[in-house]
Amino acid sequence: MNELTYKILLGALVIAMNFIRLHYQRRYKTSHPVTEAEIAPKREKRMTQLMFFALVVPGMMWLFTGWLSFGQFALPDVVRMAGFVIGAYSMWWFYRIHRTLGDNWSPILEIRREHTLIIGGPYRYVRHPMYSDMILWMVSFALITANWFYALTISAGLAIMLTFRIPDEERLMTERFGDRYRAYMKRTKRLIPFIF
Ligand code: SAH
């Protein structure tokens, strides 16, 4: 298969992802938008920038320029196609997770007015299914592009983001929900069901 096919496949995933995000972003702005508590707003802003430079910029370069061609490596078509299947699966989860979080979702770490604690559906076994899902994207994008440079920027960006964000997020949730969140932490894992 030629490279254009893979560009179209990656482009389709990116469009699907943005569709889902934009829908919930709009909801975020219009539904009870009062923030009760916020954590590390400055760092959150920096994290957003980090993801932009680690995920979006190199992704666009791969799609629309030949600048990352030095990072291409040989990968069988069947593996790259499997990458797309993983990506499509992860987009379906991305939607489901957003729908489950509903108005509790926010692009930054905060407690919203009328925030409720979600512990069911995708949240049943892991506390951060959306971040687990992003790890799936990472695998998917790395396989589709077959580009080690992109695989490196996206995994480093995500690793840095999650290392800072998860402890802060869990502190925020514990402050707001106390023993309920502590009990929830006891019976769940962070990112990978039953493992981590
Ligand atoms: N870390 C989660 C959610 C990411 S969205 C995941 O990976 O699925 C970030 C917002 O979700 C934070 O502002 C936090 O307040 C909220 N949040 C995180 N876990 C939650 C839960 N179990 N129930 C309700 N809101 C939650």
PDB file of C-alpha atoms and ligand atoms in Angstrom:
ATOM      1  CA  MET A   1       0.000   0.000   0.000  1.00  0.00           C
ATOM      2  CA  ASN A   2       1.279   3.485  -0.650  1.00  0.00           C
ATOM      3  CA  GLU A   3       1.969   6.220   1.869  1.00  0.00           C
ATOM      4  CA  LEU A   4      -1.058   8.223   0.772  1.00  0.00           C
ATOM      5  CA  THR A   5      -3.343   5.466   2.040  1.00  0.00           C
ATOM      6  CA  TYR A   6      -1.792   5.718   5.482  1.00  0.00           C
ATOM      7  CA  LYS A   7      -2.052   9.482   5.428  1.00  0.00           C
ATOM      8  CA  ILE A   8      -5.751   9.203   4.681  1.00  0.00           C
ATOM      9  CA  LEU A   9      -6.216   6.670   7.473  1.00  0.00           C
ATOM     10  CA  LEU A  10      -4.384   8.828  10.011  1.00  0.00           C
ATOM     11  CA  GLY A  11      -6.258  11.902   8.784  1.00  0.00           C
ATOM     12  CA  ALA A  12      -9.583  10.104   9.294  1.00  0.00           C
ATOM     13  CA  LEU A  13      -8.683   9.289  12.905  1.00  0.00           C
ATOM     14  CA  VAL A  14      -7.592  12.854  13.579  1.00  0.00           C
ATOM     15  CA  ILE A  15     -10.852  14.186  12.161  1.00  0.00           C
ATOM     16  CA  ALA A  16     -12.894  11.733  14.262  1.00  0.00           C
ATOM     17  CA  MET A  17     -10.969  12.738  17.358  1.00  0.00           C
ATOM     18  CA  ASN A  18     -11.578  16.425  16.739  1.00  0.00           C
ATOM     19  CA  PHE A  19     -15.265  15.889  16.095  1.00  0.00           C
ATOM     20  CA  ILE A  20     -15.659  14.252  19.487  1.00  0.00           C
ATOM     21  CA  ARG A  21     -13.489  16.812  21.270  1.00  0.00           C
ATOM     22  CA  LEU A  22     -15.131  19.841  19.700  1.00  0.00           C
ATOM     23  CA  HIS A  23     -18.578  18.595  20.623  1.00  0.00           C
ATOM     24  CA  TYR A  24     -17.647  18.242  24.270  1.00  0.00           C
ATOM     25  CA  GLN A  25     -15.591  21.417  24.234  1.00  0.00           C
ATOM     26  CA  ARG A  26     -18.687  23.325  23.173  1.00  0.00           C
ATOM     27  CA  ARG A  27     -20.718  21.649  25.876  1.00  0.00           C
ATOM     28  CA  TYR A  28     -18.023  22.469  28.386  1.00  0.00           C
ATOM     29  CA  LYS A  29     -18.381  26.145  27.598  1.00  0.00           C
ATOM     30  CA  THR A  30     -22.160  26.257  27.780  1.00  0.00           C
ATOM     31  CA  SER A  31     -23.094  23.834  30.587  1.00  0.00           C
ATOM     32  CA  HIS A  32     -22.846  24.984  34.231  1.00  0.00           C
ATOM     33  CA  PRO A  33     -19.392  26.383  33.608  1.00  0.00           C
ATOM     34  CA  VAL A  34     -18.625  27.355  37.181  1.00  0.00           C
ATOM     35  CA  THR A  35     -15.337  26.058  38.475  1.00  0.00           C
ATOM     36  CA  GLU A  36     -15.187  25.212  42.170  1.00  0.00           C
ATOM     37  CA  ALA A  37     -11.547  24.309  42.408  1.00  0.00           C
ATOM     38  CA  GLU A  38      -8.672  24.348  40.005  1.00  0.00           C
ATOM     39  CA  ILE A  39      -5.234  22.883  40.223  1.00  0.00           C
ATOM     40  CA  ALA A  40      -1.911  24.051  38.806  1.00  0.00           C
ATOM     41  CA  PRO A  41      -3.481  26.225  36.071  1.00  0.00           C
ATOM     42  CA  LYS A  42      -0.119  27.464  34.830  1.00  0.00           C
ATOM     43  CA  ARG A  43       1.314  23.995  34.468  1.00  0.00           C
ATOM     44  CA  GLU A  44      -1.875  22.782  32.824  1.00  0.00           C
ATOM     45  CA  LYS A  45      -1.410  25.436  30.189  1.00  0.00           C
ATOM     46  CA  ARG A  46       2.151  24.293  29.656  1.00  0.00           C
ATOM     47  CA  MET A  47       0.983  20.681  29.370  1.00  0.00           C
ATOM     48  CA  THR A  48      -1.464  21.670  26.648  1.00  0.00           C
ATOM     49  CA  GLN A  49       1.380  23.344  24.789  1.00  0.00           C
ATOM     50  CA  LEU A  50       3.553  20.277  25.290  1.00  0.00           C
ATOM     51  CA  MET A  51       0.901  18.023  23.745  1.00  0.00           C
ATOM     52  CA  PHE A  52       0.531  20.462  20.898  1.00  0.00           C
ATOM     53  CA  PHE A  53       4.227  20.266  20.081  1.00  0.00           C
ATOM     54  CA  ALA A  54       4.573  16.531  20.725  1.00  0.00           C
ATOM     55  CA  LEU A  55       1.401  15.286  19.055  1.00  0.00           C
ATOM     56  CA  VAL A  56      -0.169  17.880  16.763  1.00  0.00           C
ATOM     57  CA  VAL A  57       2.844  19.574  15.158  1.00  0.00           C
ATOM     58  CA  PRO A  58       4.779  16.418  14.198  1.00  0.00           C
ATOM     59  CA  GLY A  59       1.493  14.775  13.164  1.00  0.00           C
ATOM     60  CA  MET A  60       0.805  17.644  10.769  1.00  0.00           C
ATOM     61  CA  MET A  61       4.383  17.507   9.508  1.00  0.00           C
ATOM     62  CA  TRP A  62       4.012  13.810   8.771  1.00  0.00           C
ATOM     63  CA  LEU A  63       0.695  14.337   7.031  1.00  0.00           C
ATOM     64  CA  PHE A  64       1.555  17.356   4.945  1.00  0.00           C
ATOM     65  CA  THR A  65       5.316  17.581   4.505  1.00  0.00           C
ATOM     66  CA  GLY A  66       8.200  15.203   3.874  1.00  0.00           C
ATOM     67  CA  TRP A  67      10.269  16.658   6.738  1.00  0.00           C
ATOM     68  CA  LEU A  68       9.962  13.592   8.937  1.00  0.00           C
ATOM     69  CA  SER A  69      10.938  11.105   6.245  1.00  0.00           C
ATOM     70  CA  PHE A  70      14.266  10.483   8.055  1.00  0.00           C
ATOM     71  CA  GLY A  71      12.253   8.702  10.768  1.00  0.00           C
ATOM     72  CA  GLN A  72      10.489   6.174   8.524  1.00  0.00           C
ATOM     73  CA  PHE A  73      11.160   2.512   9.168  1.00  0.00           C
ATOM     74  CA  ALA A  74      10.013  -0.610   7.351  1.00  0.00           C
ATOM     75  CA  LEU A  75       6.830  -2.038   8.795  1.00  0.00           C
ATOM     76  CA  PRO A  76       4.633  -4.651   7.097  1.00  0.00           C
ATOM     77  CA  ASP A  77       1.325  -3.356   5.735  1.00  0.00           C
ATOM     78  CA  VAL A  78      -0.597  -5.705   7.969  1.00  0.00           C
ATOM     79  CA  VAL A  79       0.966  -4.118  11.069  1.00  0.00           C
ATOM     80  CA  ARG A  80       0.224  -0.597   9.860  1.00  0.00           C
ATOM     81  CA  MET A  81      -3.361  -1.601   9.112  1.00  0.00           C
ATOM     82  CA  ALA A  82      -3.588  -3.128  12.588  1.00  0.00           C
ATOM     83  CA  GLY A  83      -2.514   0.306  13.832  1.00  0.00           C
ATOM     84  CA  PHE A  84      -5.554   1.793  12.137  1.00  0.00           C
ATOM     85  CA  VAL A  85      -7.866  -0.802  13.681  1.00  0.00           C
ATOM     86  CA  ILE A  86      -6.441   0.015  17.120  1.00  0.00           C
ATOM     87  CA  GLY A  87      -6.967   3.710  16.368  1.00  0.00           C
ATOM     88  CA  ALA A  88     -10.588   3.233  15.289  1.00  0.00           C
ATOM     89  CA  TYR A  89     -11.228   1.208  18.438  1.00  0.00           C
ATOM     90  CA  SER A  90      -9.640   3.906  20.572  1.00  0.00           C
ATOM     91  CA  MET A  91     -11.785   6.616  18.961  1.00  0.00           C
ATOM     92  CA  TRP A  92     -14.911   4.657  19.816  1.00  0.00           C
ATOM     93  CA  TRP A  93     -13.732   4.525  23.424  1.00  0.00           C
ATOM     94  CA  PHE A  94     -12.828   8.201  23.323  1.00  0.00           C
ATOM     95  CA  TYR A  95     -16.448   8.945  22.532  1.00  0.00           C
ATOM     96  CA  ARG A  96     -17.804   6.566  25.159  1.00  0.00           C
ATOM     97  CA  ILE A  97     -15.560   7.977  27.868  1.00  0.00           C
ATOM     98  CA  HIS A  98     -16.559  11.556  27.079  1.00  0.00           C
ATOM     99  CA  ARG A  99     -20.192  10.571  27.122  1.00  0.00           C
ATOM    100  CA  THR A 100     -19.765   8.864  30.501  1.00  0.00           C
ATOM    101  CA  LEU A 101     -17.969  11.839  32.046  1.00  0.00           C
ATOM    102  CA  GLY A 102     -20.543  14.227  30.583  1.00  0.00           C
ATOM    103  CA  ASP A 103     -20.419  17.633  32.227  1.00  0.00           C
ATOM    104  CA  ASN A 104     -17.649  16.508  34.566  1.00  0.00           C
ATOM    105  CA  TRP A 105     -15.216  16.559  31.697  1.00  0.00           C
ATOM    106  CA  SER A 106     -12.908  19.517  31.357  1.00  0.00           C
ATOM    107  CA  PRO A 107      -9.775  20.136  29.344  1.00  0.00           C
ATOM    108  CA  ILE A 108      -7.936  21.301  32.479  1.00  0.00           C
ATOM    109  CA  LEU A 109      -7.855  19.900  36.002  1.00  0.00           C
ATOM    110  CA  GLU A 110     -10.775  21.343  37.876  1.00  0.00           C
ATOM    111  CA  ILE A 111     -13.827  20.583  39.942  1.00  0.00           C
ATOM    112  CA  ARG A 112     -16.975  21.854  38.330  1.00  0.00           C
ATOM    113  CA  ARG A 113     -20.116  22.972  40.051  1.00  0.00           C
ATOM    114  CA  GLU A 114     -22.308  19.910  40.634  1.00  0.00           C
ATOM    115  CA  HIS A 115     -19.344  17.676  39.911  1.00  0.00           C
ATOM    116  CA  THR A 116     -20.231  14.030  40.423  1.00  0.00           C
ATOM    117  CA  LEU A 117     -17.860  11.136  40.945  1.00  0.00           C
ATOM    118  CA  ILE A 118     -18.030   8.631  38.112  1.00  0.00           C
ATOM    119  CA  ILE A 119     -17.025   5.094  39.005  1.00  0.00           C
ATOM    120  CA  GLY A 120     -18.902   2.990  36.464  1.00  0.00           C
ATOM    121  CA  GLY A 121     -18.693   2.136  32.771  1.00  0.00           C
ATOM    122  CA  PRO A 122     -15.205   2.837  31.467  1.00  0.00           C
ATOM    123  CA  TYR A 123     -14.273   4.011  35.002  1.00  0.00           C
ATOM    124  CA  ARG A 124     -14.969   0.690  36.596  1.00  0.00           C
ATOM    125  CA  TYR A 125     -11.491  -0.828  36.458  1.00  0.00           C
ATOM    126  CA  VAL A 126      -9.247   2.147  35.791  1.00  0.00           C
ATOM    127  CA  ARG A 127      -9.318   5.675  37.151  1.00  0.00           C
ATOM    128  CA  HIS A 128      -8.047   7.328  33.976  1.00  0.00           C
ATOM    129  CA  PRO A 129      -9.574   5.573  30.985  1.00  0.00           C
ATOM    130  CA  MET A 130      -9.194   8.656  28.816  1.00  0.00           C
ATOM    131  CA  TYR A 131      -5.457   8.650  29.413  1.00  0.00           C
ATOM    132  CA  SER A 132      -5.322   4.887  28.805  1.00  0.00           C
ATOM    133  CA  ASP A 133      -7.105   5.607  25.566  1.00  0.00           C
ATOM    134  CA  MET A 134      -4.482   8.183  24.649  1.00  0.00           C
ATOM    135  CA  ILE A 135      -1.830   5.496  25.084  1.00  0.00           C
ATOM    136  CA  LEU A 136      -3.769   3.465  22.533  1.00  0.00           C
ATOM    137  CA  TRP A 137      -3.735   6.409  20.124  1.00  0.00           C
ATOM    138  CA  MET A 138      -0.029   6.646  20.607  1.00  0.00           C
ATOM    139  CA  VAL A 139       0.437   2.991  19.639  1.00  0.00           C
ATOM    140  CA  SER A 140      -1.958   3.424  16.744  1.00  0.00           C
ATOM    141  CA  PHE A 141      -0.326   6.573  15.373  1.00  0.00           C
ATOM    142  CA  ALA A 142       3.160   5.107  15.726  1.00  0.00           C
ATOM    143  CA  LEU A 143       2.162   2.000  13.760  1.00  0.00           C
ATOM    144  CA  ILE A 144       0.251   3.826  11.036  1.00  0.00           C
ATOM    145  CA  THR A 145       3.003   6.372  10.432  1.00  0.00           C
ATOM    146  CA  ALA A 146       5.833   3.811  10.841  1.00  0.00           C
ATOM    147  CA  ASN A 147       7.939   6.745  11.934  1.00  0.00           C
ATOM    148  CA  TRP A 148      10.233   6.411  14.948  1.00  0.00           C
ATOM    149  CA  PHE A 149      10.576  10.142  15.394  1.00  0.00           C
ATOM    150  CA  TYR A 150       6.833  10.590  15.741  1.00  0.00           C
ATOM    151  CA  ALA A 151       6.609   7.569  18.024  1.00  0.00           C
ATOM    152  CA  LEU A 152       9.256   9.187  20.206  1.00  0.00           C
ATOM    153  CA  THR A 153       7.731  12.683  20.446  1.00  0.00           C
ATOM    154  CA  ILE A 154       4.244  11.400  21.155  1.00  0.00           C
ATOM    155  CA  SER A 155       5.316   8.869  23.788  1.00  0.00           C
ATOM    156  CA  ALA A 156       7.634  11.341  25.536  1.00  0.00           C
ATOM    157  CA  GLY A 157       4.940  14.040  25.509  1.00  0.00           C
ATOM    158  CA  LEU A 158       2.319  11.715  26.900  1.00  0.00           C
ATOM    159  CA  ALA A 159       4.667  10.253  29.518  1.00  0.00           C
ATOM    160  CA  ILE A 160       5.578  13.717  30.819  1.00  0.00           C
ATOM    161  CA  MET A 161       1.966  14.866  30.813  1.00  0.00           C
ATOM    162  CA  LEU A 162       0.675  11.819  32.685  1.00  0.00           C
ATOM    163  CA  THR A 163       3.523  11.837  35.216  1.00  0.00           C
ATOM    164  CA  PHE A 164       2.536  15.319  36.338  1.00  0.00           C
ATOM    165  CA  ARG A 165      -1.164  15.178  35.784  1.00  0.00           C
ATOM    166  CA  ILE A 166      -2.298  11.952  37.379  1.00  0.00           C
ATOM    167  CA  PRO A 167      -1.017  12.679  40.921  1.00  0.00           C
ATOM    168  CA  ASP A 168      -2.468  16.217  40.780  1.00  0.00           C
ATOM    169  CA  GLU A 169      -5.769  14.964  39.475  1.00  0.00           C
ATOM    170  CA  GLU A 170      -6.031  12.315  42.170  1.00  0.00           C
ATOM    171  CA  ARG A 171      -5.217  14.892  44.835  1.00  0.00           C
ATOM    172  CA  LEU A 172      -7.950  17.147  43.491  1.00  0.00           C
ATOM    173  CA  MET A 173     -10.471  14.317  43.428  1.00  0.00           C
ATOM    174  CA  THR A 174      -9.513  13.206  46.946  1.00  0.00           C
ATOM    175  CA  GLU A 175      -9.947  16.756  48.249  1.00  0.00           C
ATOM    176  CA  ARG A 176     -13.398  16.940  46.750  1.00  0.00           C
ATOM    177  CA  PHE A 177     -14.720  13.403  47.285  1.00  0.00           C
ATOM    178  CA  GLY A 178     -12.661  12.256  50.312  1.00  0.00           C
ATOM    179  CA  ASP A 179     -13.167   8.666  51.413  1.00  0.00           C
ATOM    180  CA  ARG A 180     -15.309   7.841  48.418  1.00  0.00           C
ATOM    181  CA  TYR A 181     -12.404   8.531  46.106  1.00  0.00           C
ATOM    182  CA  ARG A 182      -9.933   6.794  48.426  1.00  0.00           C
ATOM    183  CA  ALA A 183     -12.090   3.663  48.386  1.00  0.00           C
ATOM    184  CA  TYR A 184     -12.378   3.939  44.606  1.00  0.00           C
ATOM    185  CA  MET A 185      -8.576   4.183  44.359  1.00  0.00           C
ATOM    186  CA  LYS A 186      -8.211   1.042  46.428  1.00  0.00           C
ATOM    187  CA  ARG A 187     -10.225  -1.084  44.088  1.00  0.00           C
ATOM    188  CA  THR A 188      -9.018   0.290  40.748  1.00  0.00           C
ATOM    189  CA  LYS A 189      -5.781   0.750  38.815  1.00  0.00           C
ATOM    190  CA  ARG A 190      -4.583   3.955  37.203  1.00  0.00           C
ATOM    191  CA  LEU A 191      -4.327   3.105  33.530  1.00  0.00           C
ATOM    192  CA  ILE A 192      -4.231  -0.604  32.772  1.00  0.00           C
ATOM    193  CA  PRO A 193      -6.986  -2.816  34.232  1.00  0.00           C
ATOM    194  CA  PHE A 194      -5.670  -5.128  36.985  1.00  0.00           C
ATOM    195  CA  ILE A 195      -2.046  -4.263  36.210  1.00  0.00           C
ATOM    196  CA  PHE A 196      -1.035  -0.633  36.721  1.00  0.00           C
TER     197      PHE A 196
HETATM  198  N1  SAH B   1      -8.435  11.340  34.159  1.00  0.00           N
HETATM  199  C1  SAH B   1      -9.754  11.025  33.653  1.00  0.00           C
HETATM  200  C2  SAH B   1     -10.531  12.268  33.243  1.00  0.00           C
HETATM  201  C3  SAH B   1      -9.838  13.210  32.315  1.00  0.00           C
HETATM  202  S1  SAH B   1     -10.737  14.732  32.077  1.00  0.00           S
HETATM  203  C4  SAH B   1      -9.611  10.009  32.552  1.00  0.00           C
HETATM  204  O1  SAH B   1      -8.498   9.762  32.101  1.00  0.00           O
HETATM  205  O2  SAH B   1     -10.622   9.439  32.119  1.00  0.00           O
HETATM  206  C5  SAH B   1     -10.161  15.669  33.448  1.00  0.00           C
HETATM  207  C6  SAH B   1     -11.245  16.051  34.436  1.00  0.00           C
HETATM  208  O3  SAH B   1     -11.975  14.891  34.801  1.00  0.00           O
HETATM  209  C7  SAH B   1     -10.656  16.614  35.731  1.00  0.00           C
HETATM  210  O4  SAH B   1     -10.932  17.987  35.776  1.00  0.00           O
HETATM  211  C8  SAH B   1     -11.337  15.837  36.866  1.00  0.00           C
HETATM  212  O5  SAH B   1     -11.976  16.718  37.726  1.00  0.00           O
HETATM  213  C9  SAH B   1     -12.361  14.966  36.169  1.00  0.00           C
HETATM  214  N2  SAH B   1     -12.410  13.591  36.664  1.00  0.00           N
HETATM  215  C10 SAH B   1     -11.405  12.708  36.721  1.00  0.00           C
HETATM  216  N3  SAH B   1     -11.819  11.521  37.209  1.00  0.00           N
HETATM  217  C11 SAH B   1     -13.152  11.650  37.448  1.00  0.00           C
HETATM  218  C12 SAH B   1     -14.160  10.782  37.940  1.00  0.00           C
HETATM  219  N4  SAH B   1     -13.896   9.525  38.290  1.00  0.00           N
HETATM  220  N5  SAH B   1     -15.422  11.260  38.064  1.00  0.00           N
HETATM  221  C13 SAH B   1     -15.690  12.551  37.727  1.00  0.00           C
HETATM  222  N6  SAH B   1     -14.795  13.410  37.242  1.00  0.00           N
HETATM  223  C14 SAH B   1     -13.529  12.982  37.109  1.00  0.00           C
END
